[in-house]
mmCIF file of C-alpha atoms and ligand atoms in Angstrom:
data_model
loop_
_atom_site.group_PDB
_atom_site.id
_atom_site.type_symbol
_atom_site.label_atom_id
_atom_site.label_comp_id
_atom_site.label_asym_id
_atom_site.label_seq_id
_atom_site.Cartn_x
_atom_site.Cartn_y
_atom_site.Cartn_z
ATOM 1 C CA MET A 1 89.713 218.323 105.348
ATOM 2 C CA SER A 2 90.382 217.123 101.832
ATOM 3 C CA ASP A 3 91.841 213.747 101.272
ATOM 4 C CA ILE A 4 95.040 215.359 100.202
ATOM 5 C CA GLN A 5 95.232 217.078 103.522
ATOM 6 C CA ASN A 6 94.438 213.771 105.269
ATOM 7 C CA GLN A 7 97.309 212.168 103.331
ATOM 8 C CA ILE A 8 99.710 214.869 104.303
ATOM 9 C CA ARG A 9 98.638 214.745 107.902
ATOM 10 C CA ILE A 10 99.183 210.857 107.922
ATOM 11 C CA GLN A 11 102.613 211.182 106.266
ATOM 12 C CA LYS A 12 103.786 213.740 108.833
ATOM 13 C CA LEU A 13 102.839 211.409 111.567
ATOM 14 C CA ALA A 14 105.005 208.540 110.267
ATOM 15 C CA ARG A 15 108.768 208.532 111.070
ATOM 16 C CA ALA A 16 110.831 210.384 108.624
ATOM 17 C CA HIS A 17 112.897 207.467 107.369
ATOM 18 C CA ILE A 18 109.793 205.432 106.726
ATOM 19 C CA ARG A 19 108.250 208.114 104.784
ATOM 20 C CA THR A 20 111.056 208.038 102.366
ATOM 21 C CA LEU A 21 111.787 204.306 102.603
ATOM 22 C CA LYS A 22 111.874 202.515 99.326
ATOM 23 C CA PRO A 23 110.335 199.265 100.119
ATOM 24 C CA TYR A 24 111.589 195.795 99.023
ATOM 25 C CA SER A 25 110.214 194.850 95.654
ATOM 26 C CA SER A 26 109.519 191.106 95.568
ATOM 27 C CA ALA A 27 109.676 188.838 92.460
ATOM 28 C CA ARG A 28 105.896 188.661 92.586
ATOM 29 C CA ASP A 29 105.525 192.467 92.740
ATOM 30 C CA GLU A 30 107.392 192.945 89.488
ATOM 31 C CA TYR A 31 105.093 190.464 87.426
ATOM 32 C CA GLU A 32 101.619 190.227 88.753
ATOM 33 C CA GLY A 33 100.216 187.786 86.117
ATOM 34 C CA LYS A 34 99.169 184.303 87.242
ATOM 35 C CA VAL A 35 100.209 182.459 83.993
ATOM 36 C CA GLY A 36 103.958 182.284 82.871
ATOM 37 C CA VAL A 37 107.131 180.454 83.318
ATOM 38 C CA PHE A 38 108.257 181.505 86.704
ATOM 39 C CA LEU A 39 111.989 181.478 87.038
ATOM 40 C CA ASP A 40 112.166 184.709 89.103
ATOM 41 C CA ALA A 41 111.994 183.689 92.666
ATOM 42 C CA ASN A 42 114.497 180.929 93.185
ATOM 43 C CA GLU A 43 111.676 178.470 94.231
ATOM 44 C CA ASN A 44 111.874 174.707 93.735
ATOM 45 C CA ALA A 45 109.724 174.074 90.637
ATOM 46 C CA LEU A 46 109.618 170.423 91.432
ATOM 47 C CA GLY A 47 107.252 170.640 94.174
ATOM 48 C CA SER A 48 107.127 170.410 98.023
ATOM 49 C CA VAL A 49 108.667 167.704 100.375
ATOM 50 C CA ALA A 50 105.570 168.026 102.632
ATOM 51 C CA GLU A 51 102.277 167.003 101.041
ATOM 52 C CA GLY A 52 100.630 169.845 99.298
ATOM 53 C CA ASN A 53 101.517 172.581 96.951
ATOM 54 C CA PHE A 54 103.812 174.818 98.969
ATOM 55 C CA ASN A 55 106.669 175.473 96.593
ATOM 56 C CA ARG A 56 105.542 178.911 95.290
ATOM 57 C CA TYR A 57 105.643 182.152 97.326
ATOM 58 C CA PRO A 58 102.126 183.401 98.267
ATOM 59 C CA ASP A 59 100.573 186.651 97.044
ATOM 60 C CA PRO A 60 102.434 189.436 99.036
ATOM 61 C CA HIS A 61 99.433 191.622 99.048
ATOM 62 C CA GLN A 62 96.790 189.033 99.703
ATOM 63 C CA ARG A 63 94.561 190.591 96.987
ATOM 64 C CA GLU A 64 91.794 187.938 96.692
ATOM 65 C CA LEU A 65 91.366 187.716 100.491
ATOM 66 C CA LYS A 66 91.143 191.531 100.888
ATOM 67 C CA VAL A 67 88.587 191.835 98.159
ATOM 68 C CA GLU A 68 86.276 189.207 99.790
ATOM 69 C CA LEU A 69 86.883 190.582 103.355
ATOM 70 C CA ALA A 70 86.138 194.189 102.079
ATOM 71 C CA LYS A 71 82.783 193.007 101.116
ATOM 72 C CA ILE A 72 81.746 191.657 104.411
ATOM 73 C CA LYS A 73 83.377 194.527 106.368
ATOM 74 C CA GLY A 74 82.080 197.449 104.396
ATOM 75 C CA VAL A 75 85.434 198.894 103.636
ATOM 76 C CA GLU A 76 87.617 199.140 100.546
ATOM 77 C CA PRO A 77 90.507 196.674 99.879
ATOM 78 C CA GLU A 78 92.884 199.596 100.068
ATOM 79 C CA GLN A 79 91.755 200.167 103.628
ATOM 80 C CA ILE A 80 92.918 196.653 104.725
ATOM 81 C CA PHE A 81 96.253 195.382 106.107
ATOM 82 C CA LEU A 82 96.522 191.676 106.778
ATOM 83 C CA GLY A 83 99.168 190.384 109.073
ATOM 84 C CA ASN A 84 100.615 187.347 110.903
ATOM 85 C CA GLY A 85 98.041 187.883 113.653
ATOM 86 C CA SER A 86 96.876 191.299 114.796
ATOM 87 C CA ASP A 87 100.126 191.351 116.976
ATOM 88 C CA GLU A 88 102.059 191.906 113.798
ATOM 89 C CA ALA A 89 99.882 194.963 113.031
ATOM 90 C CA ILE A 90 100.579 196.281 116.532
ATOM 91 C CA ASP A 91 104.262 195.932 116.175
ATOM 92 C CA LEU A 92 104.218 197.493 112.709
ATOM 93 C CA LEU A 93 102.298 200.464 113.958
ATOM 94 C CA PHE A 94 105.100 201.095 116.451
ATOM 95 C CA ARG A 95 107.828 200.721 113.790
ATOM 96 C CA VAL A 96 105.977 203.033 111.329
ATOM 97 C CA PHE A 97 104.826 205.886 113.609
ATOM 98 C CA CYS A 98 106.983 205.970 116.759
ATOM 99 C CA GLU A 99 110.412 207.281 117.068
ATOM 100 C CA PRO A 100 112.266 205.316 119.742
ATOM 101 C CA LYS A 101 113.069 207.242 122.895
ATOM 102 C CA GLU A 102 111.190 210.375 121.646
ATOM 103 C CA ASP A 103 107.551 209.608 120.914
ATOM 104 C CA HIS A 104 105.145 207.972 123.378
ATOM 105 C CA VAL A 105 101.756 206.190 123.358
ATOM 106 C CA LEU A 106 98.944 206.142 125.837
ATOM 107 C CA LEU A 107 97.789 202.932 127.284
ATOM 108 C CA LEU A 108 94.689 202.471 129.399
ATOM 109 C CA PRO A 109 95.166 199.706 131.765
ATOM 110 C CA PRO A 110 93.997 197.036 132.517
ATOM 111 C CA THR A 111 94.452 196.139 128.878
ATOM 112 C CA TYR A 112 95.948 193.645 126.422
ATOM 113 C CA GLY A 113 99.628 193.164 127.420
ATOM 114 C CA MET A 114 101.110 193.292 123.909
ATOM 115 C CA TYR A 115 100.798 197.082 123.496
ATOM 116 C CA GLN A 116 103.391 197.434 126.383
ATOM 117 C CA VAL A 117 105.613 194.722 125.098
ATOM 118 C CA SER A 118 105.618 196.126 121.586
ATOM 119 C CA ALA A 119 106.411 199.607 122.999
ATOM 120 C CA ASP A 120 109.209 198.142 125.090
ATOM 121 C CA ILE A 121 110.622 196.279 122.165
ATOM 122 C CA ASN A 122 110.573 199.326 120.021
ATOM 123 C CA GLN A 123 111.953 201.551 122.926
ATOM 124 C CA VAL A 124 108.820 203.695 122.780
ATOM 125 C CA LYS A 125 107.715 205.365 126.080
ATOM 126 C CA THR A 126 104.182 204.529 127.427
ATOM 127 C CA VAL A 127 102.038 206.857 129.437
ATOM 128 C CA HIS A 128 99.425 204.940 131.487
ATOM 129 C CA VAL A 129 95.962 206.322 132.010
ATOM 130 C CA PRO A 130 94.019 203.728 133.972
ATOM 131 C CA LEU A 131 90.413 203.094 133.289
ATOM 132 C CA ASN A 132 87.934 204.207 135.865
ATOM 133 C CA GLU A 133 87.305 201.866 138.824
ATOM 134 C CA ASP A 134 84.217 200.576 137.006
ATOM 135 C CA PHE A 135 86.394 199.998 133.746
ATOM 136 C CA THR A 136 84.787 202.877 131.940
ATOM 137 C CA LEU A 137 86.684 205.175 129.798
ATOM 138 C CA PRO A 138 88.334 208.052 131.480
ATOM 139 C CA VAL A 139 87.712 210.378 128.306
ATOM 140 C CA GLY A 140 88.650 213.653 130.162
ATOM 141 C CA GLU A 141 91.879 212.316 131.484
ATOM 142 C CA ILE A 142 92.799 210.697 128.191
ATOM 143 C CA ILE A 143 92.355 214.002 126.448
ATOM 144 C CA ALA A 144 94.249 215.945 129.105
ATOM 145 C CA SER A 145 97.196 213.521 128.697
ATOM 146 C CA ILE A 146 97.592 214.126 124.992
ATOM 147 C CA ARG A 147 100.834 215.924 124.128
ATOM 148 C CA PRO A 148 102.644 216.748 120.738
ATOM 149 C CA GLY A 149 104.509 213.413 121.049
ATOM 150 C CA THR A 150 101.342 211.177 121.610
ATOM 151 C CA LYS A 151 101.647 209.178 118.460
ATOM 152 C CA MET A 152 99.113 206.427 119.419
ATOM 153 C CA ILE A 153 96.298 205.845 121.903
ATOM 154 C CA PHE A 154 95.407 202.111 122.165
ATOM 155 C CA ILE A 155 91.683 201.443 123.193
ATOM 156 C CA CYS A 156 90.854 197.796 123.392
ATOM 157 C CA SER A 157 87.003 197.347 122.903
ATOM 158 C CA PRO A 158 85.685 194.923 124.077
ATOM 159 C CA ASN A 159 88.530 195.286 126.514
ATOM 160 C CA ASN A 160 90.854 192.295 127.459
ATOM 161 C CA PRO A 161 90.631 191.432 130.325
ATOM 162 C CA THR A 162 87.757 193.312 131.580
ATOM 163 C CA GLY A 163 85.360 192.321 128.850
ATOM 164 C CA ASN A 164 83.391 195.632 128.490
ATOM 165 C CA SER A 165 83.071 197.787 125.396
ATOM 166 C CA PHE A 166 83.448 201.493 125.044
ATOM 167 C CA SER A 167 81.001 203.552 123.085
ATOM 168 C CA LEU A 168 81.842 204.911 119.733
ATOM 169 C CA THR A 169 80.744 208.466 120.779
ATOM 170 C CA GLN A 170 83.497 208.535 123.452
ATOM 171 C CA ILE A 171 86.030 206.940 120.955
ATOM 172 C CA ALA A 172 85.009 209.720 118.471
ATOM 173 C CA MET A 173 85.647 212.383 121.200
ATOM 174 C CA ILE A 174 89.297 211.166 121.584
ATOM 175 C CA LEU A 175 89.774 210.873 117.800
ATOM 176 C CA LYS A 176 88.712 214.502 117.413
ATOM 177 C CA ARG A 177 91.112 215.649 120.152
ATOM 178 C CA THR A 178 94.379 213.982 119.022
ATOM 179 C CA GLN A 179 96.648 214.672 116.085
ATOM 180 C CA GLY A 180 98.034 211.027 116.656
ATOM 181 C CA LEU A 181 96.407 207.743 115.855
ATOM 182 C CA VAL A 182 93.568 205.936 117.849
ATOM 183 C CA VAL A 183 94.012 202.274 117.615
ATOM 184 C CA VAL A 184 90.846 200.539 118.443
ATOM 185 C CA ASP A 185 91.490 196.823 119.064
ATOM 186 C CA GLU A 186 88.400 194.854 118.269
ATOM 187 C CA ALA A 187 89.870 191.271 118.662
ATOM 188 C CA TYR A 188 86.428 190.405 120.463
ATOM 189 C CA ILE A 189 83.925 192.446 118.442
ATOM 190 C CA ASP A 190 82.174 189.453 117.062
ATOM 191 C CA PHE A 191 81.002 188.528 120.525
ATOM 192 C CA SER A 192 79.443 191.888 121.029
ATOM 193 C CA ASP A 193 76.216 193.453 119.757
ATOM 194 C CA LYS A 194 77.787 196.933 119.518
ATOM 195 C CA SER A 195 78.809 198.306 116.194
ATOM 196 C CA SER A 196 82.348 198.285 114.997
ATOM 197 C CA ALA A 197 84.555 201.331 114.865
ATOM 198 C CA THR A 198 85.024 200.592 111.201
ATOM 199 C CA THR A 199 81.801 202.834 110.886
ATOM 200 C CA LEU A 200 83.973 205.808 111.953
ATOM 201 C CA LEU A 201 86.794 205.211 109.354
ATOM 202 C CA GLU A 202 85.484 207.563 106.749
ATOM 203 C CA GLU A 203 85.247 210.513 109.153
ATOM 204 C CA TYR A 204 88.455 209.881 111.042
ATOM 205 C CA PRO A 205 91.765 209.420 109.010
ATOM 206 C CA ASN A 206 93.595 208.880 112.223
ATOM 207 C CA LEU A 207 91.690 205.817 113.178
ATOM 208 C CA VAL A 208 93.076 202.363 113.023
ATOM 209 C CA VAL A 209 90.756 199.425 113.824
ATOM 210 C CA LEU A 210 92.266 195.915 114.535
ATOM 211 C CA GLN A 211 90.482 192.785 114.298
ATOM 212 C CA THR A 212 91.582 189.069 114.154
ATOM 213 C CA PHE A 213 90.602 185.523 112.872
ATOM 214 C CA SER A 214 91.955 184.187 116.207
ATOM 215 C CA LYS A 215 88.680 184.476 118.314
ATOM 216 C CA ALA A 216 85.221 184.195 116.856
ATOM 217 C CA TRP A 217 86.508 182.689 113.561
ATOM 218 C CA GLY A 218 88.394 179.897 115.399
ATOM 219 C CA MET A 219 91.608 180.161 113.397
ATOM 220 C CA ALA A 220 94.134 181.307 115.986
ATOM 221 C CA ASN A 221 96.599 178.638 114.819
ATOM 222 C CA LEU A 222 96.754 180.070 111.245
ATOM 223 C CA ARG A 223 97.741 183.559 112.456
ATOM 224 C CA LEU A 224 95.642 186.123 110.437
ATOM 225 C CA GLY A 225 94.965 189.549 111.812
ATOM 226 C CA MET A 226 93.729 192.686 110.214
ATOM 227 C CA ALA A 227 94.074 196.428 110.381
ATOM 228 C CA TYR A 228 91.494 198.812 108.817
ATOM 229 C CA ALA A 229 92.487 202.303 108.333
ATOM 230 C CA HIS A 230 92.908 205.222 105.802
ATOM 231 C CA PRO A 231 94.654 203.842 102.654
ATOM 232 C CA GLU A 232 97.722 206.047 103.324
ATOM 233 C CA ILE A 233 98.176 204.347 106.730
ATOM 234 C CA ILE A 234 97.829 200.933 105.082
ATOM 235 C CA GLN A 235 100.399 201.865 102.498
ATOM 236 C CA LEU A 236 102.938 202.866 105.124
ATOM 237 C CA ILE A 237 102.461 199.705 107.072
ATOM 238 C CA ASN A 238 102.838 197.636 103.869
ATOM 239 C CA LYS A 239 106.120 199.372 103.093
ATOM 240 C CA VAL A 240 107.619 198.014 106.357
ATOM 241 C CA LYS A 241 105.966 194.511 106.664
ATOM 242 C CA PRO A 242 108.043 191.488 105.533
ATOM 243 C CA PRO A 243 107.160 190.685 101.925
ATOM 244 C CA TYR A 244 105.218 187.421 102.456
ATOM 245 C CA ASN A 245 103.884 187.905 105.960
ATOM 246 C CA VAL A 246 100.683 185.887 105.460
ATOM 247 C CA ASN A 247 101.432 182.417 104.099
ATOM 248 C CA GLY A 248 99.346 180.790 101.331
ATOM 249 C CA LEU A 249 97.619 178.211 103.470
ATOM 250 C CA THR A 250 96.411 180.998 105.713
ATOM 251 C CA GLN A 251 95.286 183.120 102.768
ATOM 252 C CA GLU A 252 93.401 180.099 101.336
ATOM 253 C CA LYS A 253 91.665 179.166 104.712
ATOM 254 C CA GLY A 254 90.927 182.973 105.247
ATOM 255 C CA LEU A 255 89.091 183.007 101.979
ATOM 256 C CA GLU A 256 87.264 179.885 102.910
ATOM 257 C CA ALA A 257 86.143 181.404 106.270
ATOM 258 C CA VAL A 258 85.081 184.697 104.867
ATOM 259 C CA ARG A 259 82.915 182.943 102.399
ATOM 260 C CA ASN A 260 81.250 181.030 105.402
ATOM 261 C CA VAL A 261 80.160 183.891 107.787
ATOM 262 C CA ALA A 262 77.310 181.859 109.005
ATOM 263 C CA LYS A 263 79.561 179.272 110.603
ATOM 264 C CA LYS A 264 81.317 182.109 112.560
ATOM 265 C CA GLU A 265 77.951 183.387 113.649
ATOM 266 C CA ALA A 266 76.791 180.083 114.823
ATOM 267 C CA PHE A 267 80.005 179.842 116.946
ATOM 268 C CA VAL A 268 79.304 183.301 118.401
ATOM 269 C CA LYS A 269 75.758 182.311 119.254
ATOM 270 C CA THR A 270 76.874 179.083 120.939
ATOM 271 C CA LEU A 271 79.705 180.680 122.858
ATOM 272 C CA ASN A 272 77.501 183.701 123.971
ATOM 273 C CA SER A 273 74.941 181.440 125.432
ATOM 274 C CA SER A 274 77.430 179.234 127.104
ATOM 275 C CA ARG A 275 78.944 182.487 128.492
ATOM 276 C CA ALA A 276 75.526 183.254 130.026
ATOM 277 C CA VAL A 277 75.235 179.803 131.565
ATOM 278 C CA LEU A 278 78.782 179.895 132.877
ATOM 279 C CA ARG A 279 77.990 183.416 134.418
ATOM 280 C CA SER A 280 75.120 182.205 136.326
ATOM 281 C CA GLN A 281 76.851 179.126 137.565
ATOM 282 C CA LEU A 282 79.690 181.234 138.849
ATOM 283 C CA GLU A 283 77.438 183.718 140.380
ATOM 284 C CA ALA A 284 75.683 181.019 142.264
ATOM 285 C CA LEU A 285 78.936 180.083 144.047
ATOM 286 C CA GLU A 286 79.138 181.652 147.484
ATOM 287 C CA PRO A 287 82.772 182.703 147.423
ATOM 288 C CA ILE A 288 82.480 184.525 144.032
ATOM 289 C CA GLN A 289 82.365 188.242 144.592
ATOM 290 C CA VAL A 290 81.840 189.581 141.145
ATOM 291 C CA VAL A 291 81.499 188.223 137.626
ATOM 292 C CA TYR A 292 81.973 191.263 135.441
ATOM 293 C CA PRO A 293 79.686 191.953 132.289
ATOM 294 C CA SER A 294 81.277 190.662 129.189
ATOM 295 C CA ASP A 295 80.991 191.441 125.493
ATOM 296 C CA ALA A 296 83.812 188.927 124.785
ATOM 297 C CA ASN A 297 84.315 185.112 124.849
ATOM 298 C CA PHE A 298 85.654 185.274 128.395
ATOM 299 C CA LEU A 299 84.473 186.277 131.905
ATOM 300 C CA LEU A 300 86.499 188.142 134.455
ATOM 301 C CA THR A 301 85.775 187.193 138.016
ATOM 302 C CA GLN A 302 86.789 188.332 141.417
ATOM 303 C CA LEU A 303 87.192 185.856 144.229
ATOM 304 C CA PRO A 304 89.161 185.613 147.606
ATOM 305 C CA GLU A 305 92.663 184.337 147.167
ATOM 306 C CA ALA A 306 92.560 184.243 143.402
ATOM 307 C CA SER A 307 96.174 183.434 142.906
ATOM 308 C CA ALA A 308 95.920 180.448 145.265
ATOM 309 C CA VAL A 309 92.782 179.286 143.441
ATOM 310 C CA TYR A 310 94.625 179.686 140.165
ATOM 311 C CA ASP A 311 97.559 177.502 141.378
ATOM 312 C CA LYS A 312 95.209 174.787 142.719
ATOM 313 C CA LEU A 313 93.173 174.729 139.462
ATOM 314 C CA ILE A 314 96.442 174.124 137.509
ATOM 315 C CA GLN A 315 97.074 171.065 139.850
ATOM 316 C CA GLU A 316 93.654 169.877 138.589
ATOM 317 C CA GLN A 317 94.861 170.540 134.945
ATOM 318 C CA VAL A 318 92.356 173.369 134.506
ATOM 319 C CA ILE A 319 94.072 176.509 133.085
ATOM 320 C CA VAL A 320 92.717 179.955 133.483
ATOM 321 C CA ARG A 321 94.381 183.343 133.348
ATOM 322 C CA ASN A 322 95.561 184.857 136.542
ATOM 323 C CA ARG A 323 95.079 188.659 136.265
ATOM 324 C CA SER A 324 95.344 189.374 140.011
ATOM 325 C CA LYS A 325 98.357 191.389 139.657
ATOM 326 C CA VAL A 326 96.978 193.632 136.990
ATOM 327 C CA THR A 327 95.887 197.270 137.725
ATOM 328 C CA LEU A 328 92.291 197.380 139.072
ATOM 329 C CA CYS A 329 92.053 193.478 138.740
ATOM 330 C CA GLU A 330 93.132 192.484 142.235
ATOM 331 C CA ASP A 331 91.954 188.873 142.916
ATOM 332 C CA CYS A 332 90.714 188.400 139.389
ATOM 333 C CA LEU A 333 90.730 185.425 137.158
ATOM 334 C CA ARG A 334 89.913 185.465 133.424
ATOM 335 C CA ILE A 335 88.104 182.362 132.206
ATOM 336 C CA SER A 336 87.769 181.734 128.446
ATOM 337 C CA VAL A 337 84.378 180.248 127.464
ATOM 338 C CA GLY A 338 85.154 176.653 126.397
ATOM 339 C CA THR A 339 83.001 173.827 125.207
ATOM 340 C CA MET A 340 80.043 172.811 127.451
ATOM 341 C CA GLU A 341 82.168 169.847 128.741
ATOM 342 C CA GLU A 342 85.262 172.083 129.369
ATOM 343 C CA ASN A 343 83.119 174.682 131.169
ATOM 344 C CA GLN A 344 81.589 171.933 133.421
ATOM 345 C CA SER A 345 85.122 170.505 134.104
ATOM 346 C CA PHE A 346 86.234 173.970 135.156
ATOM 347 C CA LEU A 347 83.294 174.426 137.549
ATOM 348 C CA GLN A 348 83.822 171.028 139.072
ATOM 349 C CA ALA A 349 87.424 171.833 139.703
ATOM 350 C CA LEU A 350 86.510 175.282 141.079
ATOM 351 C CA LYS A 351 84.002 173.933 143.310
ATOM 352 C CA GLN A 352 86.422 171.393 144.695
ATOM 353 C CA VAL A 353 89.181 174.072 145.068
ATOM 354 C CA LEU A 354 86.721 176.485 146.868
ATOM 355 C CA GLY A 355 85.404 173.751 149.038
ATOM 356 C CA VAL A 356 81.787 174.279 147.654
ATOM 357 C CA GLU A 357 79.936 170.908 147.306
ATOM 358 C CA GLU A 358 76.868 171.991 145.231
ATOM 359 C CA ILE A 359 76.101 174.969 143.175
ATOM 360 C CA GLU A 360 73.519 176.677 145.439
ATOM 361 C CA GLU A 361 71.479 179.606 144.575
ATOM 362 C CA LYS A 362 72.714 182.533 146.714
ATOM 363 C CA ALA A 363 70.048 183.817 149.012
ATOM 364 C CA LEU A 364 68.272 186.646 147.443
HETATM 365 N N1 PMP B 1 94.307 191.974 120.708
HETATM 366 C C1 PMP B 1 93.706 191.524 121.826
HETATM 367 C C2 PMP B 1 92.828 192.414 122.644
HETATM 368 C C3 PMP B 1 93.935 190.127 122.084
HETATM 369 O O1 PMP B 1 93.341 189.644 123.198
HETATM 370 C C4 PMP B 1 94.716 189.312 121.274
HETATM 371 C C5 PMP B 1 95.075 187.916 121.535
HETATM 372 N N2 PMP B 1 94.950 187.477 122.825
HETATM 373 C C6 PMP B 1 95.241 189.935 120.194
HETATM 374 C C7 PMP B 1 95.031 191.268 119.826
HETATM 375 C C8 PMP B 1 96.265 189.206 119.280
HETATM 376 O O2 PMP B 1 95.516 188.417 118.386
HETATM 377 P P1 PMP B 1 96.239 187.643 117.067
HETATM 378 O O3 PMP B 1 96.048 186.257 117.470
HETATM 379 O O4 PMP B 1 95.483 188.153 115.897
HETATM 380 O O5 PMP B 1 97.711 188.121 117.165
#
């Protein structure tokens, strides 16, 4: 397909009123220079009440950050959307592509809960195709479930809460078979040694890859998430986003982070080795039934009476995520890898709750 054909295909996928929407033009859109007497945006020229220079609106297009991010991600700046967390990108995708009460999306439970919540907020139907029992991708069933109104298929890889990743070959099979978008959520990709689906962007104009600064980059508080996709998709999302959706401090700190990839890699190394230690310590506890393989910064573990254990851990002021009620995750808790001290506090509390005195090697 030529790129013009790709553009037409993407335009057709978008909701009709978004296609023709004339977006808000901000004061900073109309004059892009950095030097001048700025009396266009009704800001307070005198300064900010809080310490710092916060009186001017930030760049609505986050140009500098996109240029630097593009370099480390092997994409073009035009292929990047930046949002107030990747949760904003998820919501915007629904608003741009899904006609409420008409279109639907495919979700593959157990998976990240916000896809369902965003669908519900936007009154978009969801069709659930559960993962296989071993948490692998049911490619045949996913493809068989695709209908003309299937606007998006959400694939979280590495998957939250199961921790496993899906192969790019399988993802490509799905991309080939749908006219809709395939959204690959890679919030945890930095903890994995598998390659990113961004490597498929050139070939598949219907691919959207989500990533975030909230996990490996350690910047959850600043709210910075990204979507990588064909420039036509990015333009459509940009039309709908609030003009200044990423604040200036976040843009500045995002730039600082992108220029220090080594620090992120050091975090990943430490967290991944702590994950391995935590895994073996958990596996050594008699009541623990399974600790699932993980390409992310958390472990999913199955144990008897998980909900009761969860409640008792809370009494010890140790908070993990109870996933017991989630499809295929009966009696499962999800534990984020913390600092060495936090991991040991968790293990101490868990041993106490389970009535296990010492970590003993299970009989081989
Ligand atoms: N995707 C997945 C799979 C997640 O687990 C999370 C956060 N828990 C997000 C997206 C949202 O991340 P952000 O902080 O960028 O909104």
